[in-house]
Coordinates of C-alpha atoms and ligand atoms in Angstrom, one line a residue:
X1 CA 130.4 120.9 76.4
X2 CA 129.6 118.5 79.2
X3 CA 129.3 115.0 77.9
X4 CA 126.7 112.4 78.9
X5 CA 128.1 110.2 81.7
X6 CA 126.4 107.1 80.3
X7 CA 127.0 107.2 76.5
X8 CA 130.0 109.5 76.7
X9 CA 129.1 110.8 73.2
X10 CA 126.2 113.3 73.3
X11 CA 125.9 116.5 75.1
X12 CA 124.4 116.4 78.5
X13 CA 121.1 118.3 79.0
X14 CA 120.6 117.5 82.6
X15 CA 122.6 116.8 85.7
X16 CA 121.1 114.6 88.4
X17 CA 122.6 116.1 91.6
X18 CA 121.5 113.0 93.7
X19 CA 123.4 110.6 91.5
X20 CA 126.1 112.8 90.0
X21 CA 125.2 111.7 86.5
X22 CA 125.0 114.2 83.6
X23 CA 122.7 112.8 80.9
X24 CA 122.0 113.4 77.2
X25 CA 118.4 113.7 76.1
X26 CA 118.3 110.0 75.0
X27 CA 119.9 108.6 78.1
X28 CA 117.6 110.7 80.3
X29 CA 114.5 109.4 78.5
X30 CA 115.8 105.9 78.8
X31 CA 116.7 106.3 82.5
X32 CA 113.1 107.4 83.1
X33 CA 111.7 104.4 81.3
X34 CA 114.2 102.1 83.3
X35 CA 113.2 103.7 86.6
X36 CA 109.5 103.3 86.0
X37 CA 109.9 99.7 84.8
X38 CA 112.0 99.0 88.0
X39 CA 109.3 100.5 90.2
X40 CA 106.6 98.5 88.5
X41 CA 108.5 95.2 89.0
X42 CA 109.8 96.0 92.5
X43 CA 106.3 96.5 93.7
X44 CA 104.6 93.9 91.5
X45 CA 102.2 96.5 90.1
X46 CA 100.8 94.7 87.1
X47 CA 100.1 91.3 85.7
X48 CA 101.0 90.7 82.1
X49 CA 97.3 90.6 81.0
X50 CA 95.9 93.4 83.2
X51 CA 93.5 95.9 81.8
X52 CA 94.9 99.2 83.2
X53 CA 92.9 102.4 83.8
X54 CA 95.4 105.3 83.7
X55 CA 94.0 108.4 85.6
X56 CA 94.6 111.2 83.3
X57 CA 93.8 114.7 84.6
X58 CA 95.5 116.5 81.7
X59 CA 98.3 117.9 83.9
X60 CA 102.0 117.1 83.2
X61 CA 102.4 114.2 85.5
X62 CA 99.3 112.2 84.3
X63 CA 99.9 112.9 80.6
X64 CA 103.5 111.9 81.0
X65 CA 102.3 108.7 82.8
X66 CA 100.0 107.9 79.9
X67 CA 102.8 108.2 77.4
X68 CA 105.1 106.2 79.6
X69 CA 102.5 103.5 80.1
X70 CA 101.8 103.4 76.4
X71 CA 105.4 102.6 75.7
X72 CA 105.7 100.0 78.4
X73 CA 102.6 98.3 77.2
X74 CA 103.9 97.7 73.8
X75 CA 105.9 94.8 75.3
X76 CA 102.8 93.3 76.8
X77 CA 100.4 92.5 74.0
X78 CA 97.8 90.9 76.3
X79 CA 97.5 94.0 78.5
X80 CA 95.3 96.9 77.6
X81 CA 95.2 100.6 78.6
X82 CA 92.3 102.9 79.0
X83 CA 92.6 106.5 79.9
X84 CA 90.2 107.8 82.5
X85 CA 89.4 111.4 83.3
X86 CA 87.2 112.6 86.1
X87 CA 85.4 115.8 85.3
X88 CA 84.9 117.2 88.8
X89 CA 83.1 120.3 87.4
X90 CA 85.5 123.1 88.1
X91 CA 84.7 126.1 86.1
X92 CA 87.4 127.6 83.8
X93 CA 89.7 124.8 84.6
X94 CA 88.5 121.4 83.8
X95 CA 87.4 121.9 80.2
X96 CA 90.8 122.6 78.9
X97 CA 92.2 119.6 80.8
X98 CA 89.6 117.3 79.4
X99 CA 90.4 118.2 75.7
X100 CA 94.1 117.8 76.4
X101 CA 93.5 114.4 78.0
X102 CA 91.5 113.2 75.1
X103 CA 93.9 114.6 72.5
X104 CA 96.8 112.7 74.2
X105 CA 94.8 109.5 74.3
X106 CA 93.9 109.8 70.6
X107 CA 97.4 110.5 69.7
X108 CA 98.5 107.3 71.5
X109 CA 95.5 105.3 70.2
X110 CA 94.2 104.7 73.7
X111 CA 90.5 104.6 74.6
X112 CA 89.4 107.6 76.6
X113 CA 86.6 107.6 79.1
X114 CA 85.2 110.6 81.2
X115 CA 83.2 110.4 84.2
X116 CA 81.7 113.5 85.8
X117 CA 80.7 114.4 89.3
X118 CA 77.6 115.8 87.9
X119 CA 76.5 112.5 86.5
X120 CA 77.6 110.4 89.5
X121 CA 76.6 112.7 92.3
X122 CA 74.1 115.1 90.7
X123 CA 76.3 118.1 91.4
X124 CA 79.6 119.7 90.1
X125 CA 82.4 120.2 92.6
X126 CA 81.9 124.0 92.4
X127 CA 78.3 123.3 93.6
X128 CA 79.3 121.0 96.3
X129 CA 81.9 123.3 97.6
X130 CA 79.3 126.0 97.9
X131 CA 76.9 123.6 99.7
X132 CA 79.7 122.6 102.1
X133 CA 80.9 126.1 102.8
X134 CA 79.6 125.9 106.4
X135 CA 81.4 122.7 107.1
X136 CA 85.1 122.4 107.9
X137 CA 85.9 120.4 104.8
X138 CA 88.3 121.9 102.3
X139 CA 87.5 121.6 98.6
X140 CA 90.4 119.2 98.2
X141 CA 89.2 116.9 101.0
X142 CA 85.7 116.8 99.3
X143 CA 87.3 116.4 95.9
X144 CA 89.6 113.6 97.2
X145 CA 86.8 111.5 98.6
X146 CA 84.5 111.9 95.7
X147 CA 87.3 111.4 93.1
X148 CA 88.4 108.1 94.7
X149 CA 85.0 106.8 94.5
X150 CA 84.6 108.1 90.9
X151 CA 87.7 106.3 89.9
X152 CA 86.5 103.1 91.3
X153 CA 83.2 103.4 89.6
X154 CA 84.9 104.3 86.3
X155 CA 87.5 101.5 86.6
X156 CA 84.7 99.0 87.1
X157 CA 82.8 100.5 84.2
X158 CA 85.8 100.0 81.8
X159 CA 86.5 96.6 83.5
X160 CA 90.0 97.5 84.6
X161 CA 91.8 95.5 87.2
X162 CA 94.2 98.4 88.2
X163 CA 94.1 102.2 88.3
X164 CA 97.5 103.8 87.7
X165 CA 97.8 107.3 89.1
X166 CA 100.6 109.8 88.5
X167 CA 101.8 110.5 92.0
X168 CA 105.5 111.3 91.7
X169 CA 108.3 111.1 94.3
X170 CA 107.7 114.7 95.5
X171 CA 103.9 114.1 96.0
X172 CA 104.6 111.0 98.1
X173 CA 107.2 112.7 100.3
X174 CA 105.1 115.8 100.8
X175 CA 102.2 113.6 101.9
X176 CA 104.5 111.9 104.5
X177 CA 105.5 115.2 106.0
X178 CA 101.9 116.5 105.8
X179 CA 100.7 113.5 107.8
X180 CA 103.3 114.0 110.5
X181 CA 102.5 117.7 110.7
X182 CA 98.8 116.8 111.0
X183 CA 99.5 114.5 113.9
X184 CA 98.4 111.5 111.9
X185 CA 101.6 109.3 111.5
X186 CA 99.7 106.0 111.0
X187 CA 98.3 107.4 107.7
X188 CA 101.8 107.1 106.4
X189 CA 101.3 103.4 106.4
X190 CA 98.7 104.0 103.6
X191 CA 101.0 106.0 101.3
X192 CA 102.1 103.0 99.4
X193 CA 103.2 102.5 95.8
X194 CA 100.6 99.8 95.6
X195 CA 97.4 100.4 97.6
X196 CA 95.5 97.4 98.7
X197 CA 92.0 97.3 97.6
X198 CA 90.2 97.6 100.9
X199 CA 87.3 95.6 99.8
X200 CA 86.6 93.6 96.7
X201 CA 84.8 96.4 95.1
X202 CA 87.7 98.7 95.2
X203 CA 90.1 98.5 92.2
X204 CA 93.9 98.3 93.1
X205 CA 95.6 101.7 92.8
X206 CA 99.2 101.8 91.7
X207 CA 101.7 104.6 91.4
X208 CA 104.3 103.9 88.7
X209 CA 106.0 107.3 89.0
X210 CA 106.4 107.3 92.7
X211 CA 110.2 107.0 92.4
X212 CA 110.6 109.8 89.8
X213 CA 111.2 113.3 91.1
X214 CA 108.7 115.9 90.0
X215 CA 111.4 117.8 88.1
X216 CA 112.3 114.8 86.1
X217 CA 108.6 114.1 85.2
X218 CA 108.4 117.7 84.0
X219 CA 111.6 117.4 82.0
X220 CA 110.4 114.2 80.4
X221 CA 107.1 115.8 79.4
X222 CA 109.0 118.8 78.0
X223 CA 111.6 116.9 75.9
X224 CA 108.9 114.5 74.6
X225 CA 106.9 117.6 73.6
X226 CA 103.9 116.2 75.4
X227 CA 101.0 118.6 75.5
X228 CA 99.6 119.2 79.1
X229 CA 97.6 121.7 81.0
X230 CA 99.8 124.1 83.0
X231 CA 97.0 125.9 84.8
X232 CA 96.7 125.0 88.4
X233 CA 93.3 124.0 89.8
X234 CA 91.7 127.1 91.4
X235 CA 91.2 125.2 94.7
X236 CA 94.8 123.8 94.5
X237 CA 97.2 123.2 97.3
X238 CA 96.6 124.1 100.9
X239 CA 99.1 126.6 102.1
X240 CA 100.8 123.9 104.2
X241 CA 101.5 121.5 101.3
X242 CA 103.0 124.4 99.3
X243 CA 105.2 125.3 102.2
X244 CA 106.3 121.7 102.5
X245 CA 107.0 121.5 98.8
X246 CA 109.3 124.6 99.0
X247 CA 111.0 123.4 102.1
X248 CA 111.8 120.0 100.5
X249 CA 113.0 121.6 97.3
X250 CA 115.4 123.8 99.4
X251 CA 116.6 120.9 101.3
X252 CA 117.1 118.8 98.2
X253 CA 119.1 121.5 96.6
X254 CA 121.5 121.6 99.6
X255 CA 121.4 117.9 100.3
X256 CA 120.8 116.1 97.0
X257 CA 119.0 112.8 97.5
X258 CA 117.1 113.8 100.6
X259 CA 113.7 113.1 99.0
X260 CA 114.7 109.6 98.2
X261 CA 116.1 109.2 101.7
X262 CA 112.7 110.1 103.2
X263 CA 110.9 107.8 100.7
X264 CA 113.2 104.9 101.7
X265 CA 112.9 105.5 105.4
X266 CA 109.1 105.2 105.0
X267 CA 109.5 102.0 103.2
X268 CA 111.5 100.7 106.2
X269 CA 109.1 102.0 108.7
X270 CA 105.9 100.8 107.0
X271 CA 105.8 97.2 108.2
X272 CA 105.9 98.4 111.8
X273 CA 103.3 101.2 111.2
X274 CA 101.1 98.6 109.6
X275 CA 101.5 96.3 112.5
X276 CA 100.7 99.1 115.0
X277 CA 97.8 100.2 112.8
X278 CA 96.3 96.7 112.8
X279 CA 96.6 96.6 116.6
X280 CA 94.8 99.9 116.7
X281 CA 92.0 98.3 114.9
X282 CA 91.6 101.1 112.4
X283 CA 88.9 100.3 110.1
X284 CA 88.3 101.2 106.5
X285 CA 85.5 103.6 105.6
X286 CA 82.8 101.6 103.9
X287 CA 82.3 104.4 101.5
X288 CA 85.7 105.5 100.3
X289 CA 88.0 102.9 101.7
X290 CA 90.2 105.3 103.6
X291 CA 91.4 104.5 107.2
X292 CA 88.7 105.5 109.6
X293 CA 87.9 105.1 113.3
X294 CA 84.2 104.5 112.6
X295 CA 82.4 102.7 109.9
X296 CA 82.2 105.8 107.9
X297 CA 85.0 108.4 107.8
X298 CA 84.5 112.0 108.6
X299 CA 84.5 113.5 105.2
X300 CA 82.1 110.8 103.9
X301 CA 79.8 111.4 106.9
X302 CA 79.7 115.2 106.1
X303 CA 78.9 114.4 102.5
X304 CA 76.2 112.0 103.5
X305 CA 74.7 114.7 105.8
X306 CA 74.8 117.1 102.7
X307 CA 72.9 114.2 100.9
X308 CA 75.7 114.1 98.3
X309 CA 76.8 110.5 99.0
Ligands
LIG401 FE1 90.5 118.5 93.5 FE2 92.0 119.9 95.1 FE3 93.1 118.6 93.0 FE4 91.5 120.7 92.6 S1 93.5 120.7 93.7 S2 91.5 118.8 91.5 S3 90.1 120.5 94.2 S4 92.1 117.7 94.8
LIG402 ZN1 123.8 109.7 76.7
LIG403 ZN1 85.1 107.7 103.6

Protein backbone atom coordinates (compact mmCIF):
# COMPACT_ATOMS: atom_id res chain seq x y z
CA UNK A 1 0.00 0.00 0.00
CA UNK A 2 1.24 3.47 -0.89
CA UNK A 3 0.68 5.82 2.02
CA UNK A 4 -0.53 9.39 1.70
CA UNK A 5 2.42 11.82 1.59
CA UNK A 6 0.55 14.36 3.71
CA UNK A 7 -1.11 12.48 6.58
CA UNK A 8 1.22 9.47 6.33
CA UNK A 9 -1.66 7.32 7.58
CA UNK A 10 -4.21 6.48 4.98
CA UNK A 11 -3.83 4.75 1.68
CA UNK A 12 -3.14 6.97 -1.30
CA UNK A 13 -5.74 7.04 -4.08
CA UNK A 14 -4.03 9.48 -6.42
CA UNK A 15 -0.51 10.51 -7.31
CA UNK A 16 0.08 14.01 -8.53
CA UNK A 17 2.90 13.59 -10.98
CA UNK A 18 3.57 17.36 -11.12
CA UNK A 19 4.20 17.63 -7.38
CA UNK A 20 5.23 14.09 -6.52
CA UNK A 21 2.54 13.84 -3.81
CA UNK A 22 0.49 10.72 -3.27
CA UNK A 23 -2.78 11.62 -1.60
CA UNK A 24 -5.47 9.82 0.32
CA UNK A 25 -9.08 10.67 -0.38
CA UNK A 26 -9.38 13.13 2.49
CA UNK A 27 -6.11 14.94 1.81
CA UNK A 28 -6.95 15.10 -1.90
CA UNK A 29 -10.33 16.72 -1.18
CA UNK A 30 -8.72 19.15 1.22
CA UNK A 31 -5.99 20.00 -1.26
CA UNK A 32 -8.58 20.89 -3.91
CA UNK A 33 -10.41 23.14 -1.47
CA UNK A 34 -7.11 24.74 -0.45
CA UNK A 35 -6.13 25.28 -4.06
CA UNK A 36 -9.44 26.92 -4.94
CA UNK A 37 -9.30 29.14 -1.85
CA UNK A 38 -5.80 30.23 -2.80
CA UNK A 39 -6.88 31.04 -6.36
CA UNK A 40 -9.81 33.07 -5.02
CA UNK A 41 -7.59 35.05 -2.69
CA UNK A 42 -4.65 35.44 -5.12
CA UNK A 43 -6.88 37.07 -7.71
CA UNK A 44 -9.20 38.81 -5.25
CA UNK A 45 -12.20 37.15 -6.84
CA UNK A 46 -14.84 37.90 -4.24
CA UNK A 47 -15.85 40.37 -1.54
CA UNK A 48 -17.09 38.93 1.75
CA UNK A 49 -20.66 40.01 1.03
CA UNK A 50 -20.94 39.23 -2.69
CA UNK A 51 -23.97 37.69 -4.22
CA UNK A 52 -22.40 35.15 -6.55
CA UNK A 53 -24.08 33.58 -9.55
CA UNK A 54 -22.52 30.18 -10.25
CA UNK A 55 -22.85 29.17 -13.89
CA UNK A 56 -24.02 25.57 -13.76
CA UNK A 57 -24.39 23.66 -17.00
CA UNK A 58 -24.84 20.31 -15.31
CA UNK A 59 -21.49 18.94 -16.51
CA UNK A 60 -18.79 17.70 -14.13
CA UNK A 61 -16.83 20.93 -13.83
CA UNK A 62 -19.75 23.21 -13.10
CA UNK A 63 -21.51 20.86 -10.68
CA UNK A 64 -18.18 20.35 -8.86
CA UNK A 65 -17.76 24.14 -8.76
CA UNK A 66 -21.22 24.53 -7.23
CA UNK A 67 -20.36 22.03 -4.47
CA UNK A 68 -16.98 23.67 -3.82
CA UNK A 69 -18.49 27.16 -3.73
CA UNK A 70 -21.22 25.97 -1.36
CA UNK A 71 -18.56 24.71 1.04
CA UNK A 72 -16.43 27.85 0.80
CA UNK A 73 -19.46 30.03 1.28
CA UNK A 74 -20.29 28.53 4.68
CA UNK A 75 -17.43 30.65 6.03
CA UNK A 76 -18.93 33.85 4.63
CA UNK A 77 -22.39 34.29 6.14
CA UNK A 78 -22.96 37.61 4.37
CA UNK A 79 -22.35 36.16 0.94
CA UNK A 80 -25.03 34.30 -1.03
CA UNK A 81 -24.96 31.90 -3.95
CA UNK A 82 -27.40 31.39 -6.75
CA UNK A 83 -27.02 28.73 -9.43
CA UNK A 84 -27.73 29.94 -12.96
CA UNK A 85 -28.28 27.64 -15.92
CA UNK A 86 -28.62 28.79 -19.48
CA UNK A 87 -30.94 26.63 -21.53
CA UNK A 88 -29.58 27.13 -25.03
CA UNK A 89 -32.20 24.86 -26.52
CA UNK A 90 -30.14 21.88 -27.68
CA UNK A 91 -32.32 18.90 -28.42
CA UNK A 92 -31.63 15.61 -26.60
CA UNK A 93 -28.93 17.24 -24.52
CA UNK A 94 -29.96 20.20 -22.41
CA UNK A 95 -33.01 18.69 -20.69
CA UNK A 96 -31.01 16.14 -18.74
CA UNK A 97 -28.44 18.78 -17.82
CA UNK A 98 -31.15 21.10 -16.53
CA UNK A 99 -32.59 18.51 -14.19
CA UNK A 100 -29.11 17.59 -12.93
CA UNK A 101 -28.31 21.26 -12.28
CA UNK A 102 -31.53 21.75 -10.37
CA UNK A 103 -31.10 18.53 -8.41
CA UNK A 104 -27.61 19.56 -7.27
CA UNK A 105 -28.85 23.02 -6.31
CA UNK A 106 -31.72 21.55 -4.30
CA UNK A 107 -29.35 19.18 -2.55
CA UNK A 108 -27.15 22.10 -1.51
CA UNK A 109 -30.05 24.39 -0.63
CA UNK A 110 -29.08 26.90 -3.32
CA UNK A 111 -31.58 28.89 -5.35
CA UNK A 112 -31.58 27.83 -9.02
CA UNK A 113 -32.55 30.04 -11.94
CA UNK A 114 -32.79 29.03 -15.59
CA UNK A 115 -32.75 31.45 -18.50
CA UNK A 116 -33.44 30.21 -22.00
CA UNK A 117 -32.29 31.41 -25.43
CA UNK A 118 -35.88 30.94 -26.57
CA UNK A 119 -37.14 33.47 -24.02
CA UNK A 120 -34.29 35.92 -24.50
CA UNK A 121 -33.78 35.76 -28.24
CA UNK A 122 -36.94 34.14 -29.54
CA UNK A 123 -35.13 31.05 -30.88
CA UNK A 124 -33.42 27.94 -29.56
CA UNK A 125 -29.75 27.37 -30.40
CA UNK A 126 -30.79 24.54 -32.73
CA UNK A 127 -32.99 26.97 -34.65
CA UNK A 128 -30.31 29.66 -34.75
CA UNK A 129 -27.66 27.20 -35.99
CA UNK A 130 -30.04 26.29 -38.79
CA UNK A 131 -30.65 29.95 -39.62
CA UNK A 132 -26.91 30.68 -39.61
CA UNK A 133 -25.96 27.66 -41.69
CA UNK A 134 -24.94 29.85 -44.61
CA UNK A 135 -22.62 32.00 -42.49
CA UNK A 136 -19.14 31.06 -41.36
CA UNK A 137 -20.08 30.99 -37.70
CA UNK A 138 -19.67 27.70 -35.87
CA UNK A 139 -22.39 26.67 -33.40
CA UNK A 140 -19.94 27.28 -30.53
CA UNK A 141 -19.12 30.81 -31.72
CA UNK A 142 -22.83 31.64 -31.82
CA UNK A 143 -23.50 29.89 -28.54
CA UNK A 144 -20.55 31.67 -26.89
CA UNK A 145 -21.78 35.15 -27.78
CA UNK A 146 -25.38 34.47 -26.89
CA UNK A 147 -24.49 32.69 -23.67
CA UNK A 148 -22.20 35.45 -22.42
CA UNK A 149 -25.02 37.87 -22.96
CA UNK A 150 -27.54 35.53 -21.35
CA UNK A 151 -25.33 35.17 -18.27
CA UNK A 152 -25.07 38.91 -17.93
CA UNK A 153 -28.83 39.28 -18.15
CA UNK A 154 -29.37 36.41 -15.71
CA UNK A 155 -26.82 37.78 -13.23
CA UNK A 156 -28.50 41.17 -13.27
CA UNK A 157 -31.86 39.48 -12.88
CA UNK A 158 -30.73 37.69 -9.70
CA UNK A 159 -28.82 40.81 -8.54
CA UNK A 160 -25.43 39.07 -8.50
CA UNK A 161 -22.18 41.03 -8.46
CA UNK A 162 -20.08 38.18 -9.84
CA UNK A 163 -20.49 35.20 -12.12
CA UNK A 164 -18.30 32.20 -11.27
CA UNK A 165 -17.63 29.89 -14.21
CA UNK A 166 -16.06 26.44 -14.06
CA UNK A 167 -13.15 26.85 -16.48
CA UNK A 168 -10.36 24.57 -15.28
CA UNK A 169 -6.60 24.67 -15.88
CA UNK A 170 -6.89 22.56 -19.03
CA UNK A 171 -9.59 24.81 -20.53
CA UNK A 172 -7.46 27.88 -19.93
CA UNK A 173 -4.27 26.39 -21.37
CA UNK A 174 -6.09 24.99 -24.41
CA UNK A 175 -7.53 28.43 -25.09
CA UNK A 176 -4.05 29.98 -24.94
CA UNK A 177 -2.75 27.55 -27.56
CA UNK A 178 -5.90 27.94 -29.67
CA UNK A 179 -5.46 31.70 -29.77
CA UNK A 180 -1.87 31.32 -30.89
CA UNK A 181 -2.83 28.81 -33.58
CA UNK A 182 -5.60 31.15 -34.73
CA UNK A 183 -3.05 33.93 -35.11
CA UNK A 184 -4.77 35.96 -32.42
CA UNK A 185 -2.16 36.25 -29.66
CA UNK A 186 -3.59 39.41 -28.12
CA UNK A 187 -6.72 37.56 -27.17
CA UNK A 188 -4.54 35.75 -24.64
CA UNK A 189 -4.58 38.94 -22.59
CA UNK A 190 -8.28 38.30 -22.12
CA UNK A 191 -8.01 34.77 -20.74
CA UNK A 192 -7.85 35.90 -17.17
CA UNK A 193 -8.88 34.31 -13.92
CA UNK A 194 -10.87 37.49 -13.30
CA UNK A 195 -12.38 39.19 -16.34
CA UNK A 196 -12.93 42.90 -16.05
CA UNK A 197 -16.40 44.01 -16.72
CA UNK A 198 -16.00 45.87 -19.98
CA UNK A 199 -18.84 48.16 -19.17
CA UNK A 200 -20.83 48.81 -16.05
CA UNK A 201 -23.61 46.61 -17.32
CA UNK A 202 -21.38 43.54 -17.51
CA UNK A 203 -21.07 41.48 -14.39
CA UNK A 204 -17.53 40.40 -13.40
CA UNK A 205 -16.69 36.87 -14.44
CA UNK A 206 -14.34 34.85 -12.24
CA UNK A 207 -12.88 31.37 -12.64
CA UNK A 208 -12.19 29.76 -9.25
CA UNK A 209 -11.12 26.42 -10.81
CA UNK A 210 -8.60 27.88 -13.24
CA UNK A 211 -5.68 26.35 -11.34
CA UNK A 212 -7.18 22.88 -10.94
CA UNK A 213 -6.36 20.35 -13.69
CA UNK A 214 -9.38 18.82 -15.41
CA UNK A 215 -8.42 15.37 -14.18
CA UNK A 216 -8.54 16.53 -10.58
CA UNK A 217 -11.92 18.21 -11.01
CA UNK A 218 -13.21 14.90 -12.39
CA UNK A 219 -11.68 12.93 -9.51
CA UNK A 220 -13.16 15.38 -7.01
CA UNK A 221 -16.64 14.99 -8.56
CA UNK A 222 -16.20 11.22 -8.55
CA UNK A 223 -15.12 10.82 -4.94
CA UNK A 224 -17.74 13.29 -3.69
CA UNK A 225 -20.32 11.24 -5.62
CA UNK A 226 -21.58 14.35 -7.35
CA UNK A 227 -24.17 13.66 -10.00
CA UNK A 228 -23.35 15.27 -13.34
CA UNK A 229 -24.16 14.95 -17.01
CA UNK A 230 -21.60 12.93 -18.88
CA UNK A 231 -22.99 13.41 -22.35
CA UNK A 232 -21.02 15.82 -24.53
CA UNK A 233 -22.88 18.61 -26.32
CA UNK A 234 -23.70 17.46 -29.87
CA UNK A 235 -21.99 20.59 -31.22
CA UNK A 236 -19.02 20.18 -28.88
CA UNK A 237 -15.45 20.86 -29.55
CA UNK A 238 -13.91 21.94 -32.78
CA UNK A 239 -11.51 19.35 -34.05
CA UNK A 240 -8.67 21.73 -33.27
CA UNK A 241 -9.48 22.14 -29.58
CA UNK A 242 -9.69 18.37 -29.23
CA UNK A 243 -6.33 17.93 -30.89
CA UNK A 244 -4.82 20.52 -28.57
CA UNK A 245 -6.36 18.76 -25.57
CA UNK A 246 -4.81 15.45 -26.63
CA UNK A 247 -1.46 17.04 -27.37
CA UNK A 248 -1.35 18.76 -23.97
CA UNK A 249 -2.32 15.56 -22.19
CA UNK A 250 0.46 13.67 -23.95
CA UNK A 251 2.96 16.38 -23.07
CA UNK A 252 1.79 16.50 -19.45
CA UNK A 253 2.25 12.77 -19.14
CA UNK A 254 5.84 12.94 -20.26
CA UNK A 255 6.64 16.30 -18.67
CA UNK A 256 4.48 16.68 -15.55
CA UNK A 257 3.71 20.29 -14.71
CA UNK A 258 3.79 21.57 -18.28
CA UNK A 259 0.19 22.86 -18.15
CA UNK A 260 0.99 24.91 -15.05
CA UNK A 261 4.14 26.18 -16.77
CA UNK A 262 2.08 27.46 -19.71
CA UNK A 263 -0.47 29.01 -17.35
CA UNK A 264 2.27 30.79 -15.38
CA UNK A 265 4.03 31.97 -18.54
CA UNK A 266 0.83 33.62 -19.65
CA UNK A 267 0.49 35.27 -16.26
CA UNK A 268 3.92 36.78 -16.77
CA UNK A 269 3.25 37.83 -20.35
CA UNK A 270 -0.17 39.30 -19.71
CA UNK A 271 0.87 42.78 -18.53
CA UNK A 272 2.90 43.27 -21.72
CA UNK A 273 0.10 41.92 -23.91
CA UNK A 274 -2.37 44.21 -22.20
CA UNK A 275 -0.09 47.17 -22.77
CA UNK A 276 0.32 46.30 -26.45
CA UNK A 277 -3.40 45.75 -26.70
CA UNK A 278 -4.20 49.15 -25.29
CA UNK A 279 -1.80 50.70 -27.82
CA UNK A 280 -3.57 48.81 -30.59
CA UNK A 281 -6.72 50.57 -29.44
CA UNK A 282 -8.74 47.41 -29.49
CA UNK A 283 -12.24 48.18 -28.49
CA UNK A 284 -14.82 46.10 -26.73
CA UNK A 285 -17.85 45.00 -28.66
CA UNK A 286 -20.77 47.03 -27.39
CA UNK A 287 -22.99 43.94 -27.51
CA UNK A 288 -20.95 41.11 -26.00
CA UNK A 289 -17.95 42.85 -24.45
CA UNK A 290 -15.35 40.78 -26.29
CA UNK A 291 -12.33 42.51 -27.86
CA UNK A 292 -13.23 43.85 -31.25
CA UNK A 293 -11.74 46.11 -33.89
CA UNK A 294 -15.05 47.78 -34.63
CA UNK A 295 -17.84 48.89 -32.38
CA UNK A 296 -19.59 45.54 -32.85
CA UNK A 297 -17.61 42.29 -33.15
CA UNK A 298 -18.01 39.98 -36.11
CA UNK A 299 -20.16 37.25 -34.53
CA UNK A 300 -22.49 39.88 -33.04
CA UNK A 301 -22.71 41.59 -36.43
CA UNK A 302 -23.74 38.35 -38.11
CA UNK A 303 -26.30 37.64 -35.41
CA UNK A 304 -27.60 41.16 -35.88
CA UNK A 305 -27.92 40.60 -39.62
CA UNK A 306 -29.88 37.44 -38.86
CA UNK A 307 -32.08 39.64 -36.64
CA UNK A 308 -31.29 37.50 -33.60
CA UNK A 309 -29.58 40.25 -31.62
FE1 LIG B 1 -22.55 25.82 -26.76
FE2 LIG B 1 -20.51 24.72 -28.13
FE3 LIG B 1 -20.65 24.44 -25.46
FE4 LIG B 1 -22.40 23.17 -27.04
S1 LIG B 1 -20.15 22.86 -26.97
S2 LIG B 1 -22.87 24.28 -25.15
S3 LIG B 1 -22.67 24.68 -28.67
S4 LIG B 1 -20.35 26.37 -26.63
ZN1 LIG C 1 -3.82 11.80 3.72
ZN1 LIG D 1 -19.81 40.97 -29.79
